[in-house]
Structures are given as C-alpha cells and as structure tokens.
PDB file of C-alpha atoms in Angstrom:
ATOM      1  CA  MET W   1       0.000   0.000   0.000  1.00 84.00           C
ATOM      2  CA  ILE W   2       2.914   2.383   0.612  1.00 91.00           C
ATOM      3  CA  ARG W   3       3.784   2.510  -3.093  1.00 94.00           C
ATOM      4  CA  PHE W   4       0.150   3.133  -4.015  1.00 95.00           C
ATOM      5  CA  ILE W   5      -0.155   5.985  -1.500  1.00 95.00           C
ATOM      6  CA  CYS W   6       3.120   7.566  -2.667  1.00 95.00           C
ATOM      7  CA  ILE W   7       2.016   7.405  -6.296  1.00 96.00           C
ATOM      8  CA  MET W   8      -1.356   8.991  -5.497  1.00 96.00           C
ATOM      9  CA  ILE W   9       0.293  11.791  -3.521  1.00 97.00           C
ATOM     10  CA  PHE W  10       2.725  12.436  -6.376  1.00 97.00           C
ATOM     11  CA  LEU W  11      -0.090  12.472  -8.956  1.00 95.00           C
ATOM     12  CA  ILE W  12      -2.197  14.902  -6.955  1.00 95.00           C
ATOM     13  CA  LEU W  13       0.751  17.222  -6.360  1.00 96.00           C
ATOM     14  CA  PHE W  14       1.783  17.036 -10.021  1.00 96.00           C
ATOM     15  CA  LEU W  15      -1.697  17.889 -11.272  1.00 94.00           C
ATOM     16  CA  ILE W  16      -2.025  20.804  -8.856  1.00 95.00           C
ATOM     17  CA  LEU W  17       1.487  22.237  -9.007  1.00 95.00           C
ATOM     18  CA  THR W  18       1.729  22.069 -12.792  1.00 95.00           C
ATOM     19  CA  ILE W  19      -1.326  24.257 -13.416  1.00 95.00           C
ATOM     20  CA  PRO W  20       0.979  27.312 -13.838  1.00 96.00           C
ATOM     21  CA  VAL W  21       3.155  25.168 -16.144  1.00 96.00           C
ATOM     22  CA  LEU W  22       0.137  24.429 -18.319  1.00 95.00           C
ATOM     23  CA  ILE W  23      -0.537  28.159 -18.575  1.00 95.00           C
ATOM     24  CA  ALA W  24       3.099  28.777 -19.519  1.00 96.00           C
ATOM     25  CA  GLU W  25       2.953  25.994 -22.121  1.00 96.00           C
ATOM     26  CA  TRP W  26      -0.211  27.519 -23.593  1.00 94.00           C
ATOM     27  CA  ILE W  27       1.537  30.880 -23.957  1.00 96.00           C
ATOM     28  CA  LEU W  28       4.676  29.280 -25.419  1.00 95.00           C
ATOM     29  CA  HIS W  29       2.523  27.393 -27.918  1.00 95.00           C
ATOM     30  CA  LYS W  30       1.284  30.699 -29.335  1.00 94.00           C
ATOM     31  CA  PHE W  31       4.846  31.637 -30.290  1.00 95.00           C
ATOM     32  CA  ASN W  32       6.584  28.281 -30.827  1.00 96.00           C
ATOM     33  CA  PRO W  33       4.214  25.288 -31.064  1.00 94.00           C
ATOM     34  CA  TYR W  34       6.958  22.714 -31.587  1.00 94.00           C
ATOM     35  CA  ALA W  35       9.010  23.873 -28.579  1.00 96.00           C
ATOM     36  CA  SER W  36       5.872  23.767 -26.448  1.00 96.00           C
ATOM     37  CA  ASP W  37       4.990  20.264 -27.657  1.00 96.00           C
ATOM     38  CA  ILE W  38       8.478  18.927 -26.924  1.00 96.00           C
ATOM     39  CA  SER W  39       8.689  20.505 -23.474  1.00 97.00           C
ATOM     40  CA  SER W  40       5.243  19.115 -22.573  1.00 96.00           C
ATOM     41  CA  LEU W  41       6.347  15.679 -23.773  1.00 96.00           C
ATOM     42  CA  ARG W  42       9.504  15.729 -21.646  1.00 96.00           C
ATOM     43  CA  ILE W  43       7.698  16.984 -18.529  1.00 97.00           C
ATOM     44  CA  VAL W  44       5.133  14.187 -18.685  1.00 96.00           C
ATOM     45  CA  GLN W  45       7.781  11.591 -19.512  1.00 97.00           C
ATOM     46  CA  TRP W  46       9.714  12.672 -16.416  1.00 97.00           C
ATOM     47  CA  ALA W  47       6.562  12.274 -14.298  1.00 97.00           C
ATOM     48  CA  PHE W  48       5.838   8.828 -15.737  1.00 97.00           C
ATOM     49  CA  LYS W  49       9.402   7.642 -15.143  1.00 97.00           C
ATOM     50  CA  PHE W  50       9.243   8.904 -11.567  1.00 97.00           C
ATOM     51  CA  ILE W  51       5.980   7.011 -10.958  1.00 97.00           C
ATOM     52  CA  MET W  52       7.523   3.822 -12.315  1.00 97.00           C
ATOM     53  CA  LYS W  53      10.511   4.327 -10.053  1.00 97.00           C
ATOM     54  CA  ILE W  54       8.186   4.629  -7.058  1.00 97.00           C
ATOM     55  CA  ALA W  55       6.338   1.516  -8.231  1.00 96.00           C
ATOM     56  CA  GLY W  56       9.577  -0.432  -8.564  1.00 96.00           C
ATOM     57  CA  VAL W  57       8.945  -1.383 -12.193  1.00 97.00           C
ATOM     58  CA  LYS W  58      11.877  -2.863 -14.082  1.00 97.00           C
ATOM     59  CA  ALA W  59      11.485  -3.244 -17.841  1.00 97.00           C
ATOM     60  CA  THR W  60      13.297  -5.416 -20.340  1.00 97.00           C
ATOM     61  CA  VAL W  61      12.933  -3.648 -23.682  1.00 98.00           C
ATOM     62  CA  ILE W  62      13.479  -5.515 -26.943  1.00 98.00           C
ATOM     63  CA  GLY W  63      13.600  -4.152 -30.486  1.00 97.00           C
ATOM     64  CA  GLU W  64      13.357  -0.437 -29.744  1.00 97.00           C
ATOM     65  CA  GLU W  65      15.708   0.140 -32.662  1.00 97.00           C
ATOM     66  CA  ASN W  66      12.889  -1.084 -34.931  1.00 97.00           C
ATOM     67  CA  VAL W  67      10.999   2.190 -34.446  1.00 97.00           C
ATOM     68  CA  PRO W  68      11.852   4.459 -37.418  1.00 97.00           C
ATOM     69  CA  ASP W  69      12.409   8.187 -37.000  1.00 96.00           C
ATOM     70  CA  GLU W  70       9.081   9.090 -38.608  1.00 97.00           C
ATOM     71  CA  PRO W  71       5.450   9.263 -37.529  1.00 98.00           C
ATOM     72  CA  VAL W  72       4.125   5.749 -36.908  1.00 98.00           C
ATOM     73  CA  LEU W  73       1.076   3.963 -35.578  1.00 98.00           C
ATOM     74  CA  PHE W  74       1.914   2.095 -32.367  1.00 98.00           C
ATOM     75  CA  ILE W  75      -0.416  -0.865 -31.757  1.00 98.00           C
ATOM     76  CA  GLY W  76      -0.249  -2.640 -28.405  1.00 97.00           C
ATOM     77  CA  ASN W  77      -1.984  -5.179 -26.221  1.00 97.00           C
ATOM     78  CA  HIS W  78      -3.524  -3.631 -23.117  1.00 95.00           C
ATOM     79  CA  ARG W  79      -3.730  -5.114 -19.628  1.00 94.00           C
ATOM     80  CA  SER W  80      -2.792  -2.268 -17.281  1.00 95.00           C
ATOM     81  CA  TYR W  81      -2.993   1.475 -16.750  1.00 93.00           C
ATOM     82  CA  PHE W  82       0.790   1.238 -16.533  1.00 96.00           C
ATOM     83  CA  ASP W  83       0.925   0.267 -20.234  1.00 97.00           C
ATOM     84  CA  ILE W  84       0.542   3.966 -21.022  1.00 95.00           C
ATOM     85  CA  LEU W  85       3.306   5.032 -18.643  1.00 97.00           C
ATOM     86  CA  LEU W  86       5.656   2.309 -19.842  1.00 97.00           C
ATOM     87  CA  THR W  87       5.276   3.080 -23.536  1.00 97.00           C
ATOM     88  CA  TYR W  88       4.843   6.855 -23.443  1.00 97.00           C
ATOM     89  CA  SER W  89       7.957   7.362 -21.358  1.00 96.00           C
ATOM     90  CA  ARG W  90       9.961   5.806 -24.223  1.00 95.00           C
ATOM     91  CA  CYS W  91       8.537   7.867 -27.114  1.00 96.00           C
ATOM     92  CA  ARG W  92      11.277   9.769 -28.905  1.00 94.00           C
ATOM     93  CA  ARG W  93       8.867  11.733 -31.089  1.00 94.00           C
ATOM     94  CA  LEU W  94       5.621  13.569 -30.416  1.00 96.00           C
ATOM     95  CA  THR W  95       3.001  10.894 -29.860  1.00 97.00           C
ATOM     96  CA  GLY W  96      -0.703  11.160 -29.136  1.00 96.00           C
ATOM     97  CA  TYR W  97      -2.659   8.325 -27.541  1.00 96.00           C
ATOM     98  CA  ILE W  98      -6.274   7.529 -28.332  1.00 93.00           C
ATOM     99  CA  ALA W  99      -8.150   7.382 -25.028  1.00 88.00           C
ATOM    100  CA  LYS W 100     -11.760   6.734 -24.130  1.00 83.00           C
ATOM    101  CA  LYS W 101     -13.929   9.860 -24.076  1.00 81.00           C
ATOM    102  CA  GLU W 102     -14.693   9.386 -20.372  1.00 78.00           C
ATOM    103  CA  MET W 103     -11.144  10.575 -19.626  1.00 76.00           C
ATOM    104  CA  GLU W 104     -12.140  14.121 -20.616  1.00 73.00           C
ATOM    105  CA  ARG W 105     -13.785  14.677 -17.246  1.00 75.00           C
ATOM    106  CA  TYR W 106     -10.512  14.838 -15.295  1.00 75.00           C
ATOM    107  CA  LEU W 107      -9.724  18.578 -15.561  1.00 78.00           C
ATOM    108  CA  THR W 108      -5.946  19.114 -15.230  1.00 85.00           C
ATOM    109  CA  LEU W 109      -5.213  15.583 -16.456  1.00 88.00           C
ATOM    110  CA  THR W 110      -7.322  16.240 -19.545  1.00 89.00           C
ATOM    111  CA  SER W 111      -5.468  19.509 -20.148  1.00 91.00           C
ATOM    112  CA  TRP W 112      -2.132  17.667 -20.127  1.00 93.00           C
ATOM    113  CA  MET W 113      -3.511  14.975 -22.428  1.00 93.00           C
ATOM    114  CA  LYS W 114      -4.670  17.583 -24.937  1.00 91.00           C
ATOM    115  CA  ARG W 115      -1.258  19.266 -24.752  1.00 93.00           C
ATOM    116  CA  LEU W 116       0.196  15.889 -25.756  1.00 94.00           C
ATOM    117  CA  HIS W 117      -2.108  15.495 -28.784  1.00 93.00           C
ATOM    118  CA  CYS W 118      -4.185  12.772 -27.164  1.00 95.00           C
ATOM    119  CA  LEU W 119      -7.544  12.116 -28.827  1.00 93.00           C
ATOM    120  CA  PHE W 120     -10.732  11.068 -27.086  1.00 90.00           C
ATOM    121  CA  LEU W 121     -12.798   8.298 -28.666  1.00 86.00           C
ATOM    122  CA  ASP W 122     -16.546   8.032 -28.104  1.00 81.00           C
ATOM    123  CA  ARG W 123     -17.011   4.293 -28.484  1.00 76.00           C
ATOM    124  CA  ARG W 124     -20.817   4.583 -28.430  1.00 79.00           C
ATOM    125  CA  ASN W 125     -21.028   7.130 -31.231  1.00 82.00           C
ATOM    126  CA  PRO W 126     -19.714   5.829 -34.587  1.00 79.00           C
ATOM    127  CA  LYS W 127     -19.914   9.287 -36.175  1.00 82.00           C
ATOM    128  CA  GLU W 128     -17.757  10.860 -33.464  1.00 81.00           C
ATOM    129  CA  GLY W 129     -15.462   7.840 -33.553  1.00 83.00           C
ATOM    130  CA  LEU W 130     -14.864   8.435 -37.255  1.00 88.00           C
ATOM    131  CA  LYS W 131     -13.956  12.068 -36.518  1.00 91.00           C
ATOM    132  CA  THR W 132     -11.350  10.849 -34.034  1.00 92.00           C
ATOM    133  CA  ILE W 133      -9.812   8.495 -36.603  1.00 93.00           C
ATOM    134  CA  LEU W 134      -9.753  11.304 -39.201  1.00 94.00           C
ATOM    135  CA  GLN W 135      -7.993  13.587 -36.710  1.00 95.00           C
ATOM    136  CA  ALA W 136      -5.446  10.845 -36.010  1.00 96.00           C
ATOM    137  CA  ILE W 137      -4.809  10.587 -39.759  1.00 97.00           C
ATOM    138  CA  GLU W 138      -4.171  14.342 -39.853  1.00 97.00           C
ATOM    139  CA  ASP W 139      -1.804  14.030 -36.889  1.00 97.00           C
ATOM    140  CA  ILE W 140       0.243  11.394 -38.713  1.00 97.00           C
ATOM    141  CA  LYS W 141       0.415  13.659 -41.770  1.00 97.00           C
ATOM    142  CA  ASN W 142       1.616  16.455 -39.476  1.00 96.00           C
ATOM    143  CA  GLY W 143       4.466  14.354 -38.094  1.00 96.00           C
ATOM    144  CA  ILE W 144       2.829  13.163 -34.855  1.00 97.00           C
ATOM    145  CA  SER W 145       2.824   9.446 -34.042  1.00 98.00           C
ATOM    146  CA  VAL W 146      -0.340   7.822 -32.708  1.00 97.00           C
ATOM    147  CA  CYS W 147      -0.696   4.978 -30.196  1.00 97.00           C
ATOM    148  CA  VAL W 148      -3.798   2.790 -30.020  1.00 96.00           C
ATOM    149  CA  PHE W 149      -4.764  -0.218 -27.927  1.00 95.00           C
ATOM    150  CA  PRO W 150      -7.245  -1.793 -30.374  1.00 94.00           C
ATOM    151  CA  GLU W 151      -8.670  -4.302 -27.908  1.00 91.00           C
ATOM    152  CA  GLY W 152     -10.857  -1.328 -26.981  1.00 83.00           C
ATOM    153  CA  THR W 153     -10.490  -1.769 -23.229  1.00 84.00           C
ATOM    154  CA  ARG W 154      -8.143  -3.320 -20.709  1.00 87.00           C
ATOM    155  CA  ASN W 155      -8.082  -7.084 -20.991  1.00 88.00           C
ATOM    156  CA  THR W 156      -8.736  -8.585 -17.553  1.00 87.00           C
ATOM    157  CA  GLY W 157      -8.430 -12.202 -18.685  1.00 86.00           C
ATOM    158  CA  GLU W 158      -5.518 -14.579 -18.235  1.00 89.00           C
ATOM    159  CA  GLU W 159      -2.001 -13.224 -18.649  1.00 90.00           C
ATOM    160  CA  LEU W 160      -1.363 -14.416 -22.216  1.00 90.00           C
ATOM    161  CA  SER W 161      -4.891 -13.835 -23.473  1.00 92.00           C
ATOM    162  CA  MET W 162      -5.952 -11.037 -25.815  1.00 94.00           C
ATOM    163  CA  LEU W 163      -9.266  -9.508 -26.822  1.00 93.00           C
ATOM    164  CA  PRO W 164     -10.032  -9.307 -30.558  1.00 93.00           C
ATOM    165  CA  PHE W 165      -8.593  -6.196 -32.208  1.00 93.00           C
ATOM    166  CA  ARG W 166     -11.019  -3.627 -33.581  1.00 88.00           C
ATOM    167  CA  ASP W 167     -10.215  -2.761 -37.182  1.00 85.00           C
ATOM    168  CA  GLY W 168     -11.043   0.964 -37.151  1.00 87.00           C
ATOM    169  CA  ALA W 169      -7.699   2.092 -35.756  1.00 91.00           C
ATOM    170  CA  PHE W 170      -5.801   0.505 -38.623  1.00 95.00           C
ATOM    171  CA  LYS W 171      -7.341   2.966 -41.078  1.00 95.00           C
ATOM    172  CA  ILE W 172      -4.835   5.442 -39.617  1.00 96.00           C
ATOM    173  CA  ALA W 173      -2.072   3.398 -41.252  1.00 96.00           C
ATOM    174  CA  THR W 174      -3.840   2.284 -44.432  1.00 95.00           C
ATOM    175  CA  LYS W 175      -4.941   5.835 -45.250  1.00 96.00           C
ATOM    176  CA  THR W 176      -1.533   7.414 -44.596  1.00 96.00           C
ATOM    177  CA  GLY W 177       0.867   4.601 -45.475  1.00 95.00           C
ATOM    178  CA  CYS W 178       2.661   5.042 -42.149  1.00 97.00           C
ATOM    179  CA  ALA W 179       4.382   2.112 -40.469  1.00 98.00           C
ATOM    180  CA  VAL W 180       2.540   0.042 -37.895  1.00 98.00           C
ATOM    181  CA  ILE W 181       4.752  -0.832 -34.926  1.00 98.00           C
ATOM    182  CA  PRO W 182       3.481  -3.809 -32.884  1.00 98.00           C
ATOM    183  CA  VAL W 183       4.118  -3.259 -29.157  1.00 98.00           C
ATOM    184  CA  SER W 184       3.906  -6.478 -27.143  1.00 98.00           C
ATOM    185  CA  MET W 185       3.817  -6.246 -23.344  1.00 98.00           C
ATOM    186  CA  ASN W 186       4.119  -9.016 -20.760  1.00 97.00           C
ATOM    187  CA  ASN W 187       3.292  -8.974 -17.049  1.00 96.00           C
ATOM    188  CA  THR W 188       2.079  -5.360 -16.800  1.00 97.00           C
ATOM    189  CA  ALA W 189      -1.114  -6.261 -14.921  1.00 95.00           C
ATOM    190  CA  GLU W 190       1.094  -7.661 -12.153  1.00 95.00           C
ATOM    191  CA  ILE W 191       2.161  -4.110 -11.285  1.00 96.00           C
ATOM    192  CA  PHE W 192      -1.272  -3.098 -10.026  1.00 95.00           C
ATOM    193  CA  GLU W 193      -4.449  -4.657 -11.436  1.00 93.00           C
ATOM    194  CA  ASN W 194      -3.804  -8.253 -10.310  1.00 92.00           C
ATOM    195  CA  HIS W 195      -3.728  -7.232  -6.639  1.00 91.00           C
ATOM    196  CA  PHE W 196      -5.548  -3.884  -6.456  1.00 90.00           C
ATOM    197  CA  PRO W 197      -4.968  -1.612  -4.555  1.00 90.00           C
ATOM    198  CA  ARG W 198      -1.376  -2.719  -3.941  1.00 92.00           C
ATOM    199  CA  VAL W 199       1.368  -1.643  -6.338  1.00 94.00           C
ATOM    200  CA  LYS W 200       3.922  -4.422  -6.564  1.00 93.00           C
ATOM    201  CA  LYS W 201       7.576  -4.342  -7.590  1.00 95.00           C
ATOM    202  CA  THR W 202       7.444  -6.040 -10.988  1.00 96.00           C
ATOM    203  CA  HIS W 203       9.546  -7.024 -13.984  1.00 97.00           C
ATOM    204  CA  VAL W 204       7.858  -6.459 -17.346  1.00 98.00           C
ATOM    205  CA  VAL W 205       8.864  -7.120 -20.937  1.00 98.00           C
ATOM    206  CA  ILE W 206       8.172  -4.759 -23.845  1.00 98.00           C
ATOM    207  CA  GLU W 207       9.002  -5.715 -27.409  1.00 98.00           C
ATOM    208  CA  TYR W 208       8.769  -3.391 -30.400  1.00 98.00           C
ATOM    209  CA  GLY W 209       8.231  -5.393 -33.584  1.00 98.00           C
ATOM    210  CA  GLN W 210       9.478  -4.748 -37.087  1.00 97.00           C
ATOM    211  CA  PRO W 211       7.679  -1.876 -38.855  1.00 98.00           C
ATOM    212  CA  ILE W 212       4.788  -3.016 -41.028  1.00 97.00           C
ATOM    213  CA  TYR W 213       4.075  -0.770 -44.017  1.00 97.00           C
ATOM    214  CA  PRO W 214       0.526  -1.461 -45.290  1.00 96.00           C
ATOM    215  CA  ASP W 215       1.436  -0.712 -48.909  1.00 94.00           C
ATOM    216  CA  GLN W 216       4.079  -3.454 -48.806  1.00 95.00           C
ATOM    217  CA  LEU W 217       1.564  -6.125 -47.801  1.00 94.00           C
ATOM    218  CA  ASP W 218      -0.312  -8.274 -50.278  1.00 94.00           C
ATOM    219  CA  LYS W 219      -3.919  -7.284 -50.902  1.00 91.00           C
ATOM    220  CA  GLU W 220      -5.442  -9.992 -48.685  1.00 93.00           C
ATOM    221  CA  THR W 221      -3.147  -9.284 -45.711  1.00 93.00           C
ATOM    222  CA  LYS W 222      -3.732  -5.545 -46.027  1.00 93.00           C
ATOM    223  CA  ARG W 223      -7.489  -6.134 -45.983  1.00 92.00           C
ATOM    224  CA  HIS W 224      -7.106  -8.027 -42.701  1.00 93.00           C
ATOM    225  CA  ILE W 225      -4.217  -6.035 -41.252  1.00 95.00           C
ATOM    226  CA  GLY W 226      -5.828  -5.918 -37.803  1.00 95.00           C
ATOM    227  CA  GLY W 227      -5.794  -9.698 -37.492  1.00 95.00           C
ATOM    228  CA  TYR W 228      -2.284  -9.818 -38.947  1.00 96.00           C
ATOM    229  CA  VAL W 229      -0.886  -7.453 -36.290  1.00 97.00           C
ATOM    230  CA  GLU W 230      -2.930  -9.146 -33.559  1.00 97.00           C
ATOM    231  CA  ASN W 231      -1.321 -12.486 -34.409  1.00 97.00           C
ATOM    232  CA  ILE W 232       2.167 -10.954 -34.311  1.00 98.00           C
ATOM    233  CA  ILE W 233       1.558  -9.549 -30.826  1.00 98.00           C
ATOM    234  CA  ARG W 234      -0.016 -12.791 -29.600  1.00 97.00           C
ATOM    235  CA  GLU W 235       2.957 -14.824 -30.808  1.00 97.00           C
ATOM    236  CA  THR W 236       5.380 -12.330 -29.253  1.00 98.00           C
ATOM    237  CA  ILE W 237       3.825 -12.293 -25.784  1.00 97.00           C
ATOM    238  CA  HIS W 238       3.798 -16.084 -25.763  1.00 97.00           C
ATOM    239  CA  ARG W 239       7.457 -16.167 -26.826  1.00 97.00           C
ATOM    240  CA  ASN W 240       8.445 -13.635 -24.149  1.00 97.00           C
ATOM    241  CA  ALA W 241       6.463 -15.253 -21.326  1.00 95.00           C
ATOM    242  CA  ASP W 242       9.590 -16.964 -19.976  1.00 92.00           C
ATOM    243  CA  LEU W 243      11.475 -13.664 -19.735  1.00 93.00           C
ATOM    244  CA  VAL W 244       9.404 -12.147 -16.926  1.00 86.00           C
TER     245      VAL W 244
END
C-alpha cells in the first residue's frame, strides 16, 4: 500500500502544481508550437518515469531500434494502466494516444492529455469515432505518431490472453501509409491490477516489432491487417512469457 499511496500523492501534487506550467505551455505554444509540444512531452515523460521508479517497475525492452524516425502507428496489447506510462515514457517523437472519451472529465489531467495530442474516442457514437480516426490521420500527416490499444479496453483475462482487435484504428495506417509498430507487453497487470490496490515491484517485458508498411503487404493481408498485427503480438507475448 505504501507505493500506491506515494504514487497517489505524487499524482495529486503534479496535477495541482503544474497548473501554472500548463498556462506557460499555452503561452509558449502561441509563439513556438513545436518547442511547447516537446517541453510538454519531456515533462510528462519525467513524471511517468518517476511514478515507475516509485512503483519499482523494471522493464526489459526488446527491439526499440525497430521504431523508425518518422510518424508511426503504435499498436499494443492492453492489460494495465501502466501500459501507457511504460510506452509513453519511451517515445522519442511527439506521440498522441487515443483514449476513451470518459477521460475528458478529469480537468488538469485532460489539459495535459490535450497538450500531448491525445484524442478522445466516443465508443458509443460511430460518427464521433470516425472524426477521431480522421484527426489521427491528420496528426500522422503532421508528423505526430499515434498509439492505439485496439482491444478497446483493458483485458482482464488470463495473462497471455488477448481480446479481438477492432479494425477501425488501422485505417490510420492504411490511409496514410505510415508504419505500424506492434508493441507487445508481458506482465504489466502484475504491477497493479492483479492485486488492487497494492502496487507491486514487478519485472515487465516490452518488445517493439518490425515496422509493417501497409502498402508493402499483399492485398489480402492488407485487408485483414488488424488480425495480422494481432497475431504478431499474440505470438510475441507467448514467446516472451519466460522472460518475466
């Protein structure tokens, strides 16, 4: 419980004490949008790394060199809130995550998410969902990577299980031609969700797969690219199970 309490105290203090920082970032953005985006990215990455240090998370990272220096679509399996901290803290480029619309209610947190180009998906409104995907396509064209967990929600099943991927997110890649980077994560639910509310010192494995360019796939594979990437991640988490 001590780790959980320390993390909550840090989060509350961060969200309160950085309100003036958000104002400063807003002003900076008026004059130099890129500098503002990068400074916001680094501030949040520092906070995420600090939280993981408090939590005692140790990560084995495989294949990070596979991520090209260009806007990409990160696709990952999703079992823990810590998946976001683990992956976002390693982003070298501007990257926006697609989050559920319900996250918009959290005031200062929402302000930081918007500063980081996060998009909010209304899963119950297909029309609004399409707008989110179209905005993500524009972000890719503007040099901003996008990260999606296409299972649609956190998977609370057995460790090596996965929920079926939803195909909509893959339009971001097929419409822009950007690379899809599979992100396979093992053991992340053991940090917190498997024994809520305790935060447990945990070893996790993250593997970044080879970039997949939709235009280089055959027509049938491109048509079913969601299932193709899902199978890659499933095979990877099974292969890495012995590393945790």
